[in-house]
Every structure is written in structure tokens, then in C-alpha cells.
mmCIF file of C-alpha atoms in Angstrom:
data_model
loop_
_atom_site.group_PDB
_atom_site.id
_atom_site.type_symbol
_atom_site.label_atom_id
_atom_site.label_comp_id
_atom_site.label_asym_id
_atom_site.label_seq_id
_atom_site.Cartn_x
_atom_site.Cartn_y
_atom_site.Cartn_z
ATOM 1 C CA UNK L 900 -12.108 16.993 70.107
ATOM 2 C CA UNK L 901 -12.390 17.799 66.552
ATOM 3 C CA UNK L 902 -16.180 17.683 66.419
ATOM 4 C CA UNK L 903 -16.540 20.359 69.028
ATOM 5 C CA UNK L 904 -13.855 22.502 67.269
ATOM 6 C CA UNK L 905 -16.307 21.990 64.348
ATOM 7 C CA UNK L 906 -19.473 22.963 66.123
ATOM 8 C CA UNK L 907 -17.513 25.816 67.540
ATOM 9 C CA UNK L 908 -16.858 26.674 63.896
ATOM 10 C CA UNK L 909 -20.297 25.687 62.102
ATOM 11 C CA UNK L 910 -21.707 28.486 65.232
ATOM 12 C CA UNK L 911 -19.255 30.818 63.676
ATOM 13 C CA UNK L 912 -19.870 30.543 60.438
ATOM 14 C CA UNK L 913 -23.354 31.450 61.049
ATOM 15 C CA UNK L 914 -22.769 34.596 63.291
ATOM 16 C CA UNK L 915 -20.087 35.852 60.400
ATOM 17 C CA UNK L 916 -22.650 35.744 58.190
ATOM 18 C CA UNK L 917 -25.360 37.210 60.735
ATOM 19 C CA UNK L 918 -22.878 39.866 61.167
ATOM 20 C CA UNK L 919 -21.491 40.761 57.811
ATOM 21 C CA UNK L 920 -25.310 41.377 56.680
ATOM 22 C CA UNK L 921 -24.894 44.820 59.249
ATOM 23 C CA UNK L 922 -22.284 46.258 56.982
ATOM 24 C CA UNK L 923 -23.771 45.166 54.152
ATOM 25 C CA UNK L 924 -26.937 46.818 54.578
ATOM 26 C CA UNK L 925 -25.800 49.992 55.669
ATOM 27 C CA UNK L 926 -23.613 50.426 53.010
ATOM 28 C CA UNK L 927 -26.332 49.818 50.492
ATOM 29 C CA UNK L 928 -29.034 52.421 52.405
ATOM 30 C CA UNK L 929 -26.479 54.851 52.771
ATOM 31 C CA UNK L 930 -25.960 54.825 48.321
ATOM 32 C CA UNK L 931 -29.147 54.669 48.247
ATOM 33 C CA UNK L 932 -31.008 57.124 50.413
ATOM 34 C CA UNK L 933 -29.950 60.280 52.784
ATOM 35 C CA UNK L 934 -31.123 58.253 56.334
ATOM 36 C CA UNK L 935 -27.352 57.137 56.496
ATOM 37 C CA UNK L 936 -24.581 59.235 55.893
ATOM 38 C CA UNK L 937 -21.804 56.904 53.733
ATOM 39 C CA UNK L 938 -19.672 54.692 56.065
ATOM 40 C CA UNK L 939 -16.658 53.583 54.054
ATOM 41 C CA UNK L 940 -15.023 51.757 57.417
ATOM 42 C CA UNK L 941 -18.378 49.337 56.800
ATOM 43 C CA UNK L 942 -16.850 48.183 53.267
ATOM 44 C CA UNK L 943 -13.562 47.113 55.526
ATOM 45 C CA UNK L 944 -15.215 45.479 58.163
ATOM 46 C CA UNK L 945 -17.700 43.700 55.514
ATOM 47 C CA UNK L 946 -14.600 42.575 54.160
ATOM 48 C CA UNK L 947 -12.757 41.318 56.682
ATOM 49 C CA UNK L 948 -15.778 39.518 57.988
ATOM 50 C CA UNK L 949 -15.981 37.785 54.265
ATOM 51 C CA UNK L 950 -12.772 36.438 53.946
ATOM 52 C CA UNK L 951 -13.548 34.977 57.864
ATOM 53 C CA UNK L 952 -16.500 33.643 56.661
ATOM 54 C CA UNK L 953 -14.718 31.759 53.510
ATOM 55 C CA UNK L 954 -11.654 30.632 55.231
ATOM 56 C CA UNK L 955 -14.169 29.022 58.099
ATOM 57 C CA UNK L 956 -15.961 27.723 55.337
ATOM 58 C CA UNK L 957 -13.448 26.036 53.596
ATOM 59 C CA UNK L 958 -12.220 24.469 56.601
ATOM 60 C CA UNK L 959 -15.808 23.332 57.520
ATOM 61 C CA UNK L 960 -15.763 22.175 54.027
ATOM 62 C CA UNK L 961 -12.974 19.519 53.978
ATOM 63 C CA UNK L 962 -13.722 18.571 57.861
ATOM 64 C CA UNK L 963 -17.084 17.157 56.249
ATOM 65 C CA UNK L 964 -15.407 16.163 53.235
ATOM 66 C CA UNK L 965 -18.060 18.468 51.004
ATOM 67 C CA UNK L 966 -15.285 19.707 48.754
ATOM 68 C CA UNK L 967 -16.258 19.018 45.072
ATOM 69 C CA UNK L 968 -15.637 15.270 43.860
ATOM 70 C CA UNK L 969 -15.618 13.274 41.104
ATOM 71 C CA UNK L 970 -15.521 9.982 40.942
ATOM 72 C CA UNK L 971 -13.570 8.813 38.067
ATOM 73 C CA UNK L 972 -12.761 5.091 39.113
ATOM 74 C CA UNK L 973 -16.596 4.022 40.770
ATOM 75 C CA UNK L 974 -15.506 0.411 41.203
ATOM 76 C CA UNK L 975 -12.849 0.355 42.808
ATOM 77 C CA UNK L 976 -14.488 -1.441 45.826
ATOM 78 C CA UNK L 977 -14.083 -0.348 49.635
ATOM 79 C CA UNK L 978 -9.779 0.277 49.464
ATOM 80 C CA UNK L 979 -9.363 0.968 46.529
ATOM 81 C CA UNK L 980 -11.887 4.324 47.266
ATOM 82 C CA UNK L 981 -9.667 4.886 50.336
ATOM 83 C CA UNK L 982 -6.612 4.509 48.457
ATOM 84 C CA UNK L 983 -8.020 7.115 46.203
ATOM 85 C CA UNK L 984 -9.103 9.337 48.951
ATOM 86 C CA UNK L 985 -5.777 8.974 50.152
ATOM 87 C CA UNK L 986 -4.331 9.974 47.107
ATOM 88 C CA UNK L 987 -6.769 13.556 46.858
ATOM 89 C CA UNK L 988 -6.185 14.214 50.642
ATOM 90 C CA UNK L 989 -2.430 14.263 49.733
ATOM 91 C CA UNK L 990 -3.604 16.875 46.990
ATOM 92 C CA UNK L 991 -5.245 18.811 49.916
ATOM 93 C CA UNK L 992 -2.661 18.470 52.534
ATOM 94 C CA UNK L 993 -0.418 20.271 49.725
ATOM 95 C CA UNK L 994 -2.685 22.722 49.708
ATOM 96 C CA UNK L 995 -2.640 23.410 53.545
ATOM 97 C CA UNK L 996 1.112 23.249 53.586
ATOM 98 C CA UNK L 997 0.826 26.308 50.936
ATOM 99 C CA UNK L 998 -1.244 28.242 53.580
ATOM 100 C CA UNK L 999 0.133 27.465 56.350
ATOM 101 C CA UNK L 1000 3.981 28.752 55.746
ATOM 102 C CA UNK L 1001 2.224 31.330 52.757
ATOM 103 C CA UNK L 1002 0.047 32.897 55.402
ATOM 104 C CA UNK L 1003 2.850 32.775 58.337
ATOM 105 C CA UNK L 1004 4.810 35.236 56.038
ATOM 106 C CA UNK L 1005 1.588 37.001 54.994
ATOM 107 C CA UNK L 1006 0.434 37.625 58.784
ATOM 108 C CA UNK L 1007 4.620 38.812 59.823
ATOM 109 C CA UNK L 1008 4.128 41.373 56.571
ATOM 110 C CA UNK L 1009 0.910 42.985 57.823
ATOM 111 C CA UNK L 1010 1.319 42.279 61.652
ATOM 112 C CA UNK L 1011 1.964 46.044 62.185
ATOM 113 C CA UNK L 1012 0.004 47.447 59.289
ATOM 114 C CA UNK L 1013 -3.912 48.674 60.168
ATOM 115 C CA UNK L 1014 -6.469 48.910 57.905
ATOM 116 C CA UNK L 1015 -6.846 52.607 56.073
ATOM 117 C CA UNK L 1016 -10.103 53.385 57.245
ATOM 118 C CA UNK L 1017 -11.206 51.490 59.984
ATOM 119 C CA UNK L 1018 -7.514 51.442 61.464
ATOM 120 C CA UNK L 1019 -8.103 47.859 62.117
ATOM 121 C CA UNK L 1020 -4.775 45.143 62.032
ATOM 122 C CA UNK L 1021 -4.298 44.072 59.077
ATOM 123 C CA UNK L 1022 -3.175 40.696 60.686
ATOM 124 C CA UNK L 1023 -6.301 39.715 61.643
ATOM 125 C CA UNK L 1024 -7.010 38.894 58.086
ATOM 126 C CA UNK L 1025 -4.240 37.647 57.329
ATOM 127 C CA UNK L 1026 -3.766 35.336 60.276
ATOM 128 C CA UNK L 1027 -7.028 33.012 58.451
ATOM 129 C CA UNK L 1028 -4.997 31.665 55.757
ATOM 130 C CA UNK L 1029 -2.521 29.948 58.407
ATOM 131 C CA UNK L 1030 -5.621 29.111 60.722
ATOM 132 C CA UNK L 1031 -7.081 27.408 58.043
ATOM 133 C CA UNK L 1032 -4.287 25.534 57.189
ATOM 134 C CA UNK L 1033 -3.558 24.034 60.544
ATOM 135 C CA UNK L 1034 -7.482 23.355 60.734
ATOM 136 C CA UNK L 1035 -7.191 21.593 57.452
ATOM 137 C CA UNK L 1036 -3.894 19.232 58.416
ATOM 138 C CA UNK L 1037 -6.295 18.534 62.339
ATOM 139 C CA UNK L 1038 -9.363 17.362 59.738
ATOM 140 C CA UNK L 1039 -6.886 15.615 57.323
ATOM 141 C CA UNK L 1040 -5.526 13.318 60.040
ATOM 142 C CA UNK L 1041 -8.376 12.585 61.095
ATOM 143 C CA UNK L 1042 -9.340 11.079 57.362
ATOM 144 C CA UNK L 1043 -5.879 9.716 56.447
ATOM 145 C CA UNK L 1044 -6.427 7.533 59.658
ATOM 146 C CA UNK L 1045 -10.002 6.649 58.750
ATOM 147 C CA UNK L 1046 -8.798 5.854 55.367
ATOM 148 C CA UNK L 1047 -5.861 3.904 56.385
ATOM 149 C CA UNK L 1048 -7.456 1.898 58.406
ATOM 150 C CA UNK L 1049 -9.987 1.025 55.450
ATOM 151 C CA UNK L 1050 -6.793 0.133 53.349
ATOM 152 C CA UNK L 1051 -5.070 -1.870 55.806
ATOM 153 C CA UNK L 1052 -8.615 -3.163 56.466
ATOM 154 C CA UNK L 1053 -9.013 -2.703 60.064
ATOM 155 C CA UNK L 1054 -12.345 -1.731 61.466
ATOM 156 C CA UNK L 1055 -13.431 1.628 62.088
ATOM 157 C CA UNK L 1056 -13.895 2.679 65.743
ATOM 158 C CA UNK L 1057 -17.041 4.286 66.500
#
């Protein structure tokens, strides 16, 4: 279940990106030339897509475990790196904690707030941090187990 909510997300990722160009460009041919009169709702809607595209990013990010890592103890052998992985998942579980309960206040503050120019909710922005904290918990169990397993040196299923 969690690999197609990550191919649901990798295909996201790349049409928020796909997408955010649109803004992008306009914004810049309408500073630069007269084609385009200047949209100021594009600099919103770039945004918005941006902080999408980070959030889905990150989440993609520790799902695949491509979060940056050094390895400090290399010879640890087989449980000792899980009991290490362990140990920085914890650090990262902290971290989705943060933005899940963070972000469930953030999204109440701006759930009826719009956007000044585009008049878009605000708490569809917002709503990413605590999105991306449940999606980061769903990846981290998966791992804990994974590494538990290691630990308690049962084999992995396939």
C-alpha cells in the first residue's frame, strides 16, 4: 500500500513541477516584455505550488530513505546499523510529530483566510505540513519494522 501511495506521489511531484514552470514563466515574460500584461495572482499560485512540491518531496525523501547521512560508526556490522537507523528515525519521527500537531494549528488559523490576490484558501497550504507528517510516521513504520526485525535478527519478508 505504501508503494502505490509513493508512485501516486513520485507522479505528483513531477506534474507540480510541470505545473509551477506556467507561473513561472509568465511572470518572468510579463517583467520582461509588453506580450503579457503583469499577473501578480501567478506569484501566489507559483507559490503555493512550491511549497507542494517541497513538502511531497520531503516525504518522497524519507520514504526512500535519501535524506542526507553520515555514517559516523561504519562498522558497526548488520544491527548495530539498524540500531543506528533506529536511533535517526526516532530523530525524524520527532520531526513529524512537530508537523503534524504544528500544522493542525497552522491549517485551523488559516482555514477561513484566502489568499490576497488569487483569493485562494489559505489552508490548502497549510494543510502540507500535517500531510507530510502523517506521510512521514506511514514511511517511518514501515522502516522501524524493517529495522527491528534486522535487530532482533529476523528475516526480512520480501
Amino acid at each position: 500500500m505504501t508503494a502505490a501511495y509513493s508512485e501516486v506521489l513520485s507522479i505528483v511531484v513531477v506534474l507540480s513541477v510541470g505545473i509551477l514552470v506556467v507561473p513561472v514563466m509568465l511572470q518572468i515574460i510579463s517583467r520582461y516584455t509588453d506580450l503579457i500584461p503583469s499577473y501578480i495572482w501567478t506569484e501566489e499560485l507559483a507559490r503555493f505550488l512550491f511549497i507542494w512540491t517541497v513538502m511531497i518531496g520531503a516525504i518522497l525523501g524519507v520514504r526512500d530513505s535519501a535524506h542526507f547521512d553520515v555514517d559516523l560508526l561504519p562498522n558497526l556490522g548488520a544491527r548495530g546499523d539498524a540500531f543506528m537507523r533506529i536511533v535517526a528515525r526516532l530523530g525524524v519521527l520527532t520531526i513529524a510529530l512537530v508537523f503534524v500537531t504544528g500544522g493542525i494549528e497552522f491549517t485551523k488559523f488559516a482555514w477561513n483566510r484566502t489568499s490576497e490576490l488569487a483569493d485562494l484558501p489559505l489552508w490548502l497550504i497549510h494543510i502540507a505540513w500535517p500531510i507530510t507528517g502523517l506521510s512521514w510516521i506511514v514511511f517511518l513504520g514501515e522502516q522501524f519494522t524493517d529495522d527491528l526485525r534486522v535487530l532482533f535478527g529476523k528475516t526480512l519478508s520480501p
